[in-house]
mmCIF file of C-alpha atoms in Angstrom:
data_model
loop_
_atom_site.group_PDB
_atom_site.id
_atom_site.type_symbol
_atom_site.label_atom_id
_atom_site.label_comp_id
_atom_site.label_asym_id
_atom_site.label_seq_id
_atom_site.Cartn_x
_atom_site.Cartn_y
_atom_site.Cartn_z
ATOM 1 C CA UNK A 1 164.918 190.700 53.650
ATOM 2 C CA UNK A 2 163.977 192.215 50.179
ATOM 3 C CA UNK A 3 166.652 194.197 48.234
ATOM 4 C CA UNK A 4 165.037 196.832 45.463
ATOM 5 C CA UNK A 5 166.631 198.115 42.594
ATOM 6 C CA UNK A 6 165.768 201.456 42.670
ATOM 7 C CA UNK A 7 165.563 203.742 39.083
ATOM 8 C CA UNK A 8 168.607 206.197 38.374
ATOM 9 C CA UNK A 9 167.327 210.108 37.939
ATOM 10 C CA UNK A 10 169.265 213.119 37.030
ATOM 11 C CA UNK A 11 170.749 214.903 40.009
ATOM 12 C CA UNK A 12 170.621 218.392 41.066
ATOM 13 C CA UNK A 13 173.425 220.626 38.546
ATOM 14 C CA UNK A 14 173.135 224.121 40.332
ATOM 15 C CA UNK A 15 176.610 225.162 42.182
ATOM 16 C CA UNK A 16 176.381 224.464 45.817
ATOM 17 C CA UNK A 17 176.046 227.755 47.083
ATOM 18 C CA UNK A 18 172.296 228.278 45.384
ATOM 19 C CA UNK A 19 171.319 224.496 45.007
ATOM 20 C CA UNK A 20 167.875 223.851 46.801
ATOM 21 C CA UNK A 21 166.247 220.360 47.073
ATOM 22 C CA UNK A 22 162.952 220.103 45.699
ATOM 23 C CA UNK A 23 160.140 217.520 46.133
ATOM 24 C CA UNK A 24 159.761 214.622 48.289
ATOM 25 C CA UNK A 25 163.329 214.163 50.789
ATOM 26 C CA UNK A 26 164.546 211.845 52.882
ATOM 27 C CA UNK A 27 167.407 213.222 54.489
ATOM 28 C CA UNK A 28 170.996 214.662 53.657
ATOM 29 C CA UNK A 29 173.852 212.113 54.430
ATOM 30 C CA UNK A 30 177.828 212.022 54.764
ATOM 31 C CA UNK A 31 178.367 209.951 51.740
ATOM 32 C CA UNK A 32 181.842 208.884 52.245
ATOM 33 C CA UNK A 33 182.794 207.764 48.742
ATOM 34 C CA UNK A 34 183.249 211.472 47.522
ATOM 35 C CA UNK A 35 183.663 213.226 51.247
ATOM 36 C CA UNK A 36 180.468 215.004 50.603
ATOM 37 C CA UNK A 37 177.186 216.054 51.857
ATOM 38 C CA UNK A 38 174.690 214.770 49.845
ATOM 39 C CA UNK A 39 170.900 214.925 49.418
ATOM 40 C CA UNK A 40 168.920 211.691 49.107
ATOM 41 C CA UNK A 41 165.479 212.831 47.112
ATOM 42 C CA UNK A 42 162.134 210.757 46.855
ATOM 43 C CA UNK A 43 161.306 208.076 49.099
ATOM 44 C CA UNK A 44 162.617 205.516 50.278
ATOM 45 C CA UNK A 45 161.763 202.513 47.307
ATOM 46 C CA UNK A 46 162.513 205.456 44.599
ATOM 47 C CA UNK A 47 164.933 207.681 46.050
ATOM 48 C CA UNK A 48 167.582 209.240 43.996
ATOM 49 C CA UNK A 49 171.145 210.928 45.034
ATOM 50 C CA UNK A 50 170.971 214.453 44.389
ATOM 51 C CA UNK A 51 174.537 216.193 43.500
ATOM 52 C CA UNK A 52 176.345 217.104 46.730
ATOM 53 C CA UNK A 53 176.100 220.192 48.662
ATOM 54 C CA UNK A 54 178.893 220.413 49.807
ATOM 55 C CA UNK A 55 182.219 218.700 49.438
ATOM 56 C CA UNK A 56 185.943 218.776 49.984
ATOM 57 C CA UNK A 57 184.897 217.127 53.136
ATOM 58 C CA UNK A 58 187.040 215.247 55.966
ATOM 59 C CA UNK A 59 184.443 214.039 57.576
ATOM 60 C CA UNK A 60 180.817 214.917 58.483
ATOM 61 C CA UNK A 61 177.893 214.252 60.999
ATOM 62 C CA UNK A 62 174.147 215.082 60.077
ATOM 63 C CA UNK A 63 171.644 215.579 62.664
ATOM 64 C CA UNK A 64 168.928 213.166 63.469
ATOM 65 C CA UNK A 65 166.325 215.482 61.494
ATOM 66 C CA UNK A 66 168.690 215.980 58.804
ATOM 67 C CA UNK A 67 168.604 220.085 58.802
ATOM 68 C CA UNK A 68 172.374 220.696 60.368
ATOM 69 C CA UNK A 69 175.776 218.981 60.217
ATOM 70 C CA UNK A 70 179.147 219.305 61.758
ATOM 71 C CA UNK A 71 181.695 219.159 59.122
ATOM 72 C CA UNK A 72 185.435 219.187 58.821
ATOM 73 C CA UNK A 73 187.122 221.023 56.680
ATOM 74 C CA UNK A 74 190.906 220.592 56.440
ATOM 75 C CA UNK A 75 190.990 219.679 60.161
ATOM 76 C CA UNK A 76 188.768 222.437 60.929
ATOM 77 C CA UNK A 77 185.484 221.581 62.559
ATOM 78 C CA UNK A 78 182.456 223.923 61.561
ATOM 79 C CA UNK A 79 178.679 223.932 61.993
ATOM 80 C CA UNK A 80 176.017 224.149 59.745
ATOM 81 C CA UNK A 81 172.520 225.132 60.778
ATOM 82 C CA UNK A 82 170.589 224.723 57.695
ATOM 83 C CA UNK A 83 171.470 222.071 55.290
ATOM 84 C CA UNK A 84 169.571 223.282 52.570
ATOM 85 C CA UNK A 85 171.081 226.722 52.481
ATOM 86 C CA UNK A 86 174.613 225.862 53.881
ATOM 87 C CA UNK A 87 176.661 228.040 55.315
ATOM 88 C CA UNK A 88 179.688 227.560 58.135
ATOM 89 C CA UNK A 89 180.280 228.488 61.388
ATOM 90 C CA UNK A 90 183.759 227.864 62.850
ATOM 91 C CA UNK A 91 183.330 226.461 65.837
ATOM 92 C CA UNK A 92 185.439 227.262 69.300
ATOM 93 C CA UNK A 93 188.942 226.395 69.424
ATOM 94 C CA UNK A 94 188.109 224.192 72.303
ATOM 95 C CA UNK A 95 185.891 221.690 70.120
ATOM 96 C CA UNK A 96 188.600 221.540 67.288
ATOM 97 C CA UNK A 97 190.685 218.380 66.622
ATOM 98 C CA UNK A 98 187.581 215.830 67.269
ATOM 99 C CA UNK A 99 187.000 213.076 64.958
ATOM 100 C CA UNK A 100 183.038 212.089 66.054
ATOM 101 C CA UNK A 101 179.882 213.140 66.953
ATOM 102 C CA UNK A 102 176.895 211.663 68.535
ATOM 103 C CA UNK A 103 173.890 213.867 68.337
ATOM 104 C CA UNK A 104 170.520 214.520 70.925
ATOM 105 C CA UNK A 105 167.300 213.006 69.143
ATOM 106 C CA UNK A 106 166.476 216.989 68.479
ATOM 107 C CA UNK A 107 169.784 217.598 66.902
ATOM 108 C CA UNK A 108 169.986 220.193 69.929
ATOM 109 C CA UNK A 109 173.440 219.509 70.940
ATOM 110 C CA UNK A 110 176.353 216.535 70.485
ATOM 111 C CA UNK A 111 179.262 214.628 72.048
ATOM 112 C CA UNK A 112 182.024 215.282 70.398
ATOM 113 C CA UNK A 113 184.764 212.796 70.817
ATOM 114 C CA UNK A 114 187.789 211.087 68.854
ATOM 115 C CA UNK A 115 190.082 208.192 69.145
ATOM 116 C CA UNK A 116 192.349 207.005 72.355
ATOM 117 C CA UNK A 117 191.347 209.944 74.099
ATOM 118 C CA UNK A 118 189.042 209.854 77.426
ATOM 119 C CA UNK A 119 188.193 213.476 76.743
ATOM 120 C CA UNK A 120 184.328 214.739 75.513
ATOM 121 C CA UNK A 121 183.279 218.182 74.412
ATOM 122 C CA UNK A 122 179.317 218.399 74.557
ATOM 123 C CA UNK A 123 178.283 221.303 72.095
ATOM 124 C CA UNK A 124 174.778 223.345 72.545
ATOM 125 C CA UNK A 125 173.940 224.791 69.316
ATOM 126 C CA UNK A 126 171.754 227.253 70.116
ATOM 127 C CA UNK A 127 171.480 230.236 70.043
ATOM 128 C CA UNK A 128 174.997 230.029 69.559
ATOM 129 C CA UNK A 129 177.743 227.337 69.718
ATOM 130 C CA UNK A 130 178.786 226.685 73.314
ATOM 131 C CA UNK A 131 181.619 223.859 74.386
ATOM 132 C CA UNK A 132 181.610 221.964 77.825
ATOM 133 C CA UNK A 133 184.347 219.799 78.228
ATOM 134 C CA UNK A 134 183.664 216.457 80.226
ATOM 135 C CA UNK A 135 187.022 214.213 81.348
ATOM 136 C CA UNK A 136 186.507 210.067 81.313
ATOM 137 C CA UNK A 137 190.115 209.809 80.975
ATOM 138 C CA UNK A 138 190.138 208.194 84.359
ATOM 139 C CA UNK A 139 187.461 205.565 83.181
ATOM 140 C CA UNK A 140 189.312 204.844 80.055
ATOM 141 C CA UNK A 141 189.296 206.095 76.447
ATOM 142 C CA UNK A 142 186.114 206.632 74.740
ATOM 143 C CA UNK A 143 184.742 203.924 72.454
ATOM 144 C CA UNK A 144 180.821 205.090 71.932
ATOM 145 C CA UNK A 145 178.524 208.028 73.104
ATOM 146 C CA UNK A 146 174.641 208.010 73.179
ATOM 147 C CA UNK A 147 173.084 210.948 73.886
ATOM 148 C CA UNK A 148 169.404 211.304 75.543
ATOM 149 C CA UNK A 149 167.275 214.356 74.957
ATOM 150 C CA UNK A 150 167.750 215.460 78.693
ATOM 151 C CA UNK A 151 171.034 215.230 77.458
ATOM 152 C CA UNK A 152 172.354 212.934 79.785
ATOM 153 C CA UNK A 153 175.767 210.998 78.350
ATOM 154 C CA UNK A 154 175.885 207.158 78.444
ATOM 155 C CA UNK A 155 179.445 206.397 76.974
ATOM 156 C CA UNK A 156 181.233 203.269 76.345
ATOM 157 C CA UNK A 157 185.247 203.358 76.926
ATOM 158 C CA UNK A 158 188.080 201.294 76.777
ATOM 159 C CA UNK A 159 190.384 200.190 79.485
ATOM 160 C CA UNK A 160 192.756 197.430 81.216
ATOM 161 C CA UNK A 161 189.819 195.422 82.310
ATOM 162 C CA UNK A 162 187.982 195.445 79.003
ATOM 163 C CA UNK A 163 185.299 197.752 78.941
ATOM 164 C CA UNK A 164 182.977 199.568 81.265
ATOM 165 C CA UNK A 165 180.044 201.445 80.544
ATOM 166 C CA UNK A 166 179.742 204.912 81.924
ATOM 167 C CA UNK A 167 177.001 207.292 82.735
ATOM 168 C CA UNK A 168 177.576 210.982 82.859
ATOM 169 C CA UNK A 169 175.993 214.720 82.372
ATOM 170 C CA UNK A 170 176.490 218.608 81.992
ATOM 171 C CA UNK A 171 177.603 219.070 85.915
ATOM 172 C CA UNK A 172 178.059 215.603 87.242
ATOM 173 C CA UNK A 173 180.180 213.413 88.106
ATOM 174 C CA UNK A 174 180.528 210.616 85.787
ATOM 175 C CA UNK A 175 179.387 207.173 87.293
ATOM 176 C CA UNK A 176 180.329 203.817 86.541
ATOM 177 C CA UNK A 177 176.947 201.748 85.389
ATOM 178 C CA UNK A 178 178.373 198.359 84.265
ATOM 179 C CA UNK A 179 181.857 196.410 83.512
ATOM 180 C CA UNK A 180 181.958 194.796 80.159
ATOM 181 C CA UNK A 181 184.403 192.193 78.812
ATOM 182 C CA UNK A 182 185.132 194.562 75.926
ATOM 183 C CA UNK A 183 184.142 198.007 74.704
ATOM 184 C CA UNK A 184 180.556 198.205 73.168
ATOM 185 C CA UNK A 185 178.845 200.176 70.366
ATOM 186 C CA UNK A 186 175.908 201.921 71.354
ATOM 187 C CA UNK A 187 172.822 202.575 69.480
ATOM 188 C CA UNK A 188 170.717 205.866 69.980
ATOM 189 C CA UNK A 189 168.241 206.382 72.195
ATOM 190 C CA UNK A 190 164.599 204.865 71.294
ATOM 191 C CA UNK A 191 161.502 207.194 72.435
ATOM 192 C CA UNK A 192 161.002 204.398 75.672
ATOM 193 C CA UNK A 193 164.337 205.467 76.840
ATOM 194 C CA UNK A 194 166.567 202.702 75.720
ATOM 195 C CA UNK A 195 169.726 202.306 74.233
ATOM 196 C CA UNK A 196 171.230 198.411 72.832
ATOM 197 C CA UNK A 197 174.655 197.788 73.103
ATOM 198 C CA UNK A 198 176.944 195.281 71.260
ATOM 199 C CA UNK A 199 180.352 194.160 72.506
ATOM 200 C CA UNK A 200 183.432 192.855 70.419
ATOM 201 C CA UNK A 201 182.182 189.171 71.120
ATOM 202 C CA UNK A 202 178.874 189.959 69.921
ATOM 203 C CA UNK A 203 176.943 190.082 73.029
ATOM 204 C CA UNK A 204 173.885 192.533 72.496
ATOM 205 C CA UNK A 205 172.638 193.637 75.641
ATOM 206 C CA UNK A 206 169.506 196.601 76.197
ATOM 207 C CA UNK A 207 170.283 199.345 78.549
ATOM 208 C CA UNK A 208 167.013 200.489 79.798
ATOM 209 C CA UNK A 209 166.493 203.870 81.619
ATOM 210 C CA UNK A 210 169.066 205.496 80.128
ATOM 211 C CA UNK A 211 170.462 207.877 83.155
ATOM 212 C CA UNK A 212 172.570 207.419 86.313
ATOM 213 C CA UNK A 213 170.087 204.828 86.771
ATOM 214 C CA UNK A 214 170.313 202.617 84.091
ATOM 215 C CA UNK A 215 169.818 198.763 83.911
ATOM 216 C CA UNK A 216 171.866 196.655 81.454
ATOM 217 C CA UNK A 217 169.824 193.207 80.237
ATOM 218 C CA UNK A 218 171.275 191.364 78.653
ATOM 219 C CA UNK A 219 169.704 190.150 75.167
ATOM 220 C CA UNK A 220 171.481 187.593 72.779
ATOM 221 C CA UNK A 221 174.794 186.966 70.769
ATOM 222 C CA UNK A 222 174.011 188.358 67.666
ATOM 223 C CA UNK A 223 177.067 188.200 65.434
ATOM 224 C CA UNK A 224 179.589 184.696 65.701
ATOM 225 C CA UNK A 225 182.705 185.261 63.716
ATOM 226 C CA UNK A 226 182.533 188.701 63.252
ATOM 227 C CA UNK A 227 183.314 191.815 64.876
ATOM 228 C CA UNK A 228 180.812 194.261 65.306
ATOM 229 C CA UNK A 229 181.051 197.370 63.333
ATOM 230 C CA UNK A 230 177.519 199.481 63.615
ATOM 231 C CA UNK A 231 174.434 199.138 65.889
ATOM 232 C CA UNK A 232 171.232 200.978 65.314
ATOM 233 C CA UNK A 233 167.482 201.136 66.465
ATOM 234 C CA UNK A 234 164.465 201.788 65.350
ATOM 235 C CA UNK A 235 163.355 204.962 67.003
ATOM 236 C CA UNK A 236 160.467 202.516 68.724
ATOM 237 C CA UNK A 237 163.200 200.225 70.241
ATOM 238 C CA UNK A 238 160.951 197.014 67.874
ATOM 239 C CA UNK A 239 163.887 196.009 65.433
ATOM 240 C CA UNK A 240 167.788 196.660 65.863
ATOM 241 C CA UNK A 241 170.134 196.275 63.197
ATOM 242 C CA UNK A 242 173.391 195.181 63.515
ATOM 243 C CA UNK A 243 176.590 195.230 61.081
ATOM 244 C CA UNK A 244 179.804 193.154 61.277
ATOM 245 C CA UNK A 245 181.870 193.685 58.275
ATOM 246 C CA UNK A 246 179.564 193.324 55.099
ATOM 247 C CA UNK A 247 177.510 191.429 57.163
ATOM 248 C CA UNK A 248 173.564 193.209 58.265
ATOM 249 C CA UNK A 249 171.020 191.044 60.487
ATOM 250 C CA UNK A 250 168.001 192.345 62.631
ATOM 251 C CA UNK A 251 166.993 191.362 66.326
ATOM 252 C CA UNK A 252 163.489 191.984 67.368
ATOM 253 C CA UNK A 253 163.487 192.895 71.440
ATOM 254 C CA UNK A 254 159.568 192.031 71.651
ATOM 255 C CA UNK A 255 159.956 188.225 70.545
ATOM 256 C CA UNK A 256 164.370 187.523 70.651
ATOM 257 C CA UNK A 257 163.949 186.930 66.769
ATOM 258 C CA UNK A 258 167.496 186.803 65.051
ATOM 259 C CA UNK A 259 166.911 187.106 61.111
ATOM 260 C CA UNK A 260 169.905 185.303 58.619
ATOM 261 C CA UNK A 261 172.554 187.338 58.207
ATOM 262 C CA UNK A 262 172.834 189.163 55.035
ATOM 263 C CA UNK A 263 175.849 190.108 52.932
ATOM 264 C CA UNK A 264 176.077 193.726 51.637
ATOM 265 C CA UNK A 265 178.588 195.448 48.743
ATOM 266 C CA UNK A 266 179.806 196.780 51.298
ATOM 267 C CA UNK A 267 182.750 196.157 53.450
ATOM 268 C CA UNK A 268 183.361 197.448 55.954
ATOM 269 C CA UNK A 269 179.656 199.621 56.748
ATOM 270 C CA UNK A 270 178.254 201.620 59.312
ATOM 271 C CA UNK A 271 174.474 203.162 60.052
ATOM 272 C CA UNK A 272 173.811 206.352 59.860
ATOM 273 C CA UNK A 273 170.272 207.667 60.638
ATOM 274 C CA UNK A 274 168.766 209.757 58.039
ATOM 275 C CA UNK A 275 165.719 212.263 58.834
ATOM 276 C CA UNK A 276 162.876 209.830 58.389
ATOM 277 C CA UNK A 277 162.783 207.492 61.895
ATOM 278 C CA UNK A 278 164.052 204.197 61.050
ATOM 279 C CA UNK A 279 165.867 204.684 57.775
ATOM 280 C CA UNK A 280 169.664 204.247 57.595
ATOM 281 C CA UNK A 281 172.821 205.233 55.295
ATOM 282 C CA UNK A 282 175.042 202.433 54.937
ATOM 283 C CA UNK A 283 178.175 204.530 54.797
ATOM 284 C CA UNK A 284 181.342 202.563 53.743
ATOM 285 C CA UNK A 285 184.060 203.003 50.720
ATOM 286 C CA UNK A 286 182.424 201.719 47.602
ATOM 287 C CA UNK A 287 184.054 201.812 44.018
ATOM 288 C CA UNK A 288 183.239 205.291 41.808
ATOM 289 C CA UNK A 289 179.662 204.670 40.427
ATOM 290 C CA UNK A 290 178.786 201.985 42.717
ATOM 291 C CA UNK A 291 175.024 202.381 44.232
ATOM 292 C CA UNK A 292 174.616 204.022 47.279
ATOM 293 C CA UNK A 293 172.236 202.001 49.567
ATOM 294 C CA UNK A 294 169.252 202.915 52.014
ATOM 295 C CA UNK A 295 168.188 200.408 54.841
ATOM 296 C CA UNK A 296 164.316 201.067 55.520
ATOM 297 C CA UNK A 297 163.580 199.033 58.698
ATOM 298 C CA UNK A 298 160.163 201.415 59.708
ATOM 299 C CA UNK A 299 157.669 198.787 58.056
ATOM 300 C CA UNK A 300 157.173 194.681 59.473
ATOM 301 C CA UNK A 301 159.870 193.832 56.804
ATOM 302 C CA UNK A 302 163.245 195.651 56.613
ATOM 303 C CA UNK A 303 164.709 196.471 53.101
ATOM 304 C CA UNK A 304 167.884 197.440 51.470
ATOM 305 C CA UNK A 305 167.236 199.698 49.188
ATOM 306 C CA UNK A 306 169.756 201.208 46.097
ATOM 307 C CA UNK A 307 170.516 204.590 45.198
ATOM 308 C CA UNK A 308 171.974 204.602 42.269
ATOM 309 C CA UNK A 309 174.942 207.508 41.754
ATOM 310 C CA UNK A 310 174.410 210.701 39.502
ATOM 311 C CA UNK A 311 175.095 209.786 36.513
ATOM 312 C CA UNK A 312 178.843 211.114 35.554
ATOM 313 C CA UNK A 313 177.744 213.917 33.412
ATOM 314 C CA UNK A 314 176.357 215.863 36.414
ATOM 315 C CA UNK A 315 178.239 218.785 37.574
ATOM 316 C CA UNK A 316 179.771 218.427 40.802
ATOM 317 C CA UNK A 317 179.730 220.989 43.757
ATOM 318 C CA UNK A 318 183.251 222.895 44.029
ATOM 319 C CA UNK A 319 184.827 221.903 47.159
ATOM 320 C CA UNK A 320 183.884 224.071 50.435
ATOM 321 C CA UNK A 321 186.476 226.951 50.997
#
């Protein structure tokens, strides 16, 4: 893996109500270590991280395209259709008081879901915010949601026996697809329909045919010593990066490659997918000034890739009211 040192540029200084991005941009991400959206501009390999857009932020999901979020604002969940002119939209009462969000690959809709609970709420964002509440309670609590453009649910929850993975939909009744020895993370879906999963003991399996019909193979152990804190594929299903800790390595599907694990300033990190298919936010607490860092796996050899923070001087946005 190659790690790039990426040059620092001034950030955007206009208030967040009238800031615009301009030139080349990757995506907007949740960057956790000021609770703020924030713009990543330029490429990947000499990106910069543009002032936030908004902050004063609990927590915050982008879309897979990067143009809306779901934000929370003092425990109040809101939408936002347009990143680049940001505005909210309170959503129903009924979607309040959730903690997570998996989005559709078209950033159509998303499972919203939060911690010990078995309960769901799939929101349709257009033309305007709708709520559908779907009950797993009786399956367990809900560890992980991926989400399939035909917007089909398969979720992994936690129970007495371990874990079992669970396939459900807007209308249906939720179906039990396979019993795991412990809850698994679940990547999003790749355009051939597939979705890798990782259990607490590292197993990685492939879930192919995502649907009430799905087929769990199973792959490797990926991660030994470690627990298992992200999973993410390329949108092509070729290379899946895993996280444990400040730990990163890459499985290829096509040939069972495992690369050397790699240690990160980082601890503990997730994967967030940013606009451009196969390029990552590590998210994860990292000291004031600290680099942020991109992971580019859409090319034959994944990089890490910093992005250095605003220099201090730049005005920050006023918190969202």
């Amino acid at each position: 893996m190659s790690v790039h040192a990426v040059c620092v540029a001034l950030a955007l200084a206009l208030p967040a109500a009238s800031q615009t991005v301009g030139g080349p941009l990757t995506g907007y991400v949740f960057d956790l270590g000021t609770r703020s959206i924030r713009a990543v501009q330029g490429l990947p390999g000499g990106a910069r991280l543009a002032a936030p857009v908004l902050s004063g932020l609990d927590w915050a999901s982008v879309s897979p395209h990067g143009d809306r979020a779901l934000v929370s604002i003092e425990g109040r969940l809101s939408l936002i259709r347009d990143l680049k002119a940001p505005s909210l939209e309170p959503l129903p009462g009924e979607a309040q008081g959730f903690e997570r969000a998996a989005w559709a690959p078209g950033g159509e809709a998303a499972v919203l879901s939060r911690a010990a609970s078995g309960q769901l709420r799939l929101l349709r964002v257009q033309p305007e915010p709708a709520v559908e509440a779907l009950d797993l309670s009786s399956f367990g609590t809900v560890a992980s949601v991926s989400v399939t453009g035909q917007l089909d649910l398969l979720v992994s929850v936690a129970n007495e026996n371990g874990g079992t993975l669970v396939w459900t939909a807007p209308g249906r009744d939720p179906i039990a697809i396979a019993s795991l020895g412990s809850p698994a993370l679940l990547s999003g879906i790749t355009r051939h329909g597939s979705v890798f999963a990782i259990d607490a003991a590292c197993r990685l399996f492939e879930i192919q045919n995502a649907g009430s019909g799905a087929r769990l193979l199973p792959l490797t152990t990926a991660c030994e010593g470690g627990t298992p804190t992200s999973i993410a594929a390329t949108p092509d299903g070729s290379s899946v990066a895993l996280v444990w800790g400040s730990t990163l390595r890459f499985f290829e599907p096509a040939t069972g490659a495992l690369s050397e694990p790699s240690a990160l300033a980082l601890a503990p990190a997730s994967l967030d997918s940013v606009s451009t298919g196969g390029v990552w936010w590590l998210s994860g607490p990292r000291p004031p000034g600290a680099p942020a860092w991109l992971l580019d796996a859409r090319g034959p050899s994944p990089s890490v890739l910093f992005v250095p923070e605003a220099p201090a001087e730049t005005p920050a946005a006023p918190e969202v009211q």
